Amino acid sequence: MITLTHYMVVSAALFCIGLYVILSKKNAVQILIGIELMLNAAILNLVAFSRFDKVNNSGQSFALFTIVLAAASTAVALAIVLNVYRRYKTIDPGKVNQLKD
């Protein structure tokens, strides 16, 4: 039987891996992957709490809303990364220090 604690442990592990990726990588795409891992950890928590909350089931609707927001934000972030690469020929956020002309 999978309990709420199991979901919380997996979610915490996903969140920590995402945080490590964000803090350790210098590639913008890898940073986006880390952000997605952290969002997936939050979504897993929402779904887990919804599964064990037999009365409301509001966690699933919040999870769906979060998935839509994550997809939209990823699309915008990838567009920004592509424009930065076109302009500066790098996707290292540390090397892009001048954003205006």
Steps between C-alpha positions, in 0.01 A plus 500: 500500500639833396447761768512876491849486646630314194364769270652772718843332498500464121381859464771627734762304304377645170502850647854460634627365167340795321652746745843338455470523123406868520786586732770294330441536127608786278283404204167678467322193363621289792381769741156479335506123550574558869206738527277240335614237752408733784157569347444127456581449868233753590252334264572161654423646842172644377391171347606303808306722735203482265513120507489488875239777531179315423273800555611778269737368228610856438865403467447350156358821359791695649738244351343542156525877532865469603578274202350757263697782664822295487453428130434865422794623703731246340396611154570864587833414664614294200412788269710732717790253499485470121503878459791536741691231312432669168634828635795391719583149363496354854241364740711546812309753711824610665650616170200706396564815696368762264136472395460837331660625180 
